[in-house]
Amino acid sequence: MERVSDGSFHATYKIGDIKVTSLRDGYVDMPVRRLRQPGDKPFGDDLPSQVPLFDGALRLSVNAFAVDDGHEITLIDSGSSNAWHPTMGFLPQALSEARIAVDRIRTVAFTHTHLDHIHGLILPDGRDGFPRLSSLLVPRAELGMFRSEARLRRFHDRAQPLDPGQRLSAHIEAVAAPGHEIGHTCFRVTSGGETLLVWGDLVHAPSLQFERPEVAWEFDADQDQARATRLRILALAADNAYCVAGAHLDSPGVGRVSRAQTGFRFEPL
Ligand SMILES: [Zn+2]
């Protein structure tokens, strides 16, 4: 897998015969207390110095990923549009920089239904983000959560359930990864013998959670399940030489995982 183009808001990689583009929606700063040690214990003075802080906060990239098989484009997550913080919502700029025409995006699939992943369906001016959308896939366990987002009302009936093992296309398969949210899903993208796992919110603080996968996130729906899933998916990626792409890994958020003396190691691509 190699990077074939990049810019301030995107990086495109070739995987076998297809292309995957990391799209930078922006970033969000979060308090350090979101990081939780086992027992739901926050860090204090014991926060390892390897964790970079910006005015005392953790800085999370927010990335979405477009899979282009040459015919059509599947978008995995959609950024937050103007639903949260003005440091996010740059997905349209990222698509334009990557020369991805929005009307080629026919399928949008969500790793989970938190607002930094779903609100890109609607542009700040109220128009549809993806005017030719024909398939909107939401993890089955989170359909109710999705349909409780009043702002996305016009998409409620269009959402179709997404199940683990489901194939979105010849190249994309859904993989269960519950914990951060009840229906949290990864997507295995395969072509020409190469595999990229688009893993959503498996890791929020890459400076710490590869080395210490037991560190959880305050907003994990089930921290213990999220820990177990993180360990399982990190091992899956490391042992099968998968590349990975993370919604909150430092932009562009694509790289390789290997086992380390303590936990795992991430090498950006
Ligand atoms: Zn997220």
Coordinates of C-alpha atoms and ligand atoms in Angstrom, one line a residue, residues 60 62 84 112 114 116-117 180 200-201 204 247-248, ligand 1:
L60 CA -8.0 14.3 18.2
V62 CA -11.3 13.7 12.9
W84 CA -20.2 20.4 17.0
H112 CA -21.1 4.2 14.7
H114 CA -21.7 9.7 17.2
D116 CA -18.6 13.6 14.5
H117 CA -19.3 10.7 12.2
H180 CA -17.0 2.3 22.0
G200 CA -13.5 4.0 13.4
D201 CA -13.0 4.9 17.0
H204 CA -8.7 7.9 20.5
A247 CA -11.1 8.2 12.6
H248 CA -9.1 9.7 15.4
Ligands
ZN1 ZN -15.4 9.6 17.0

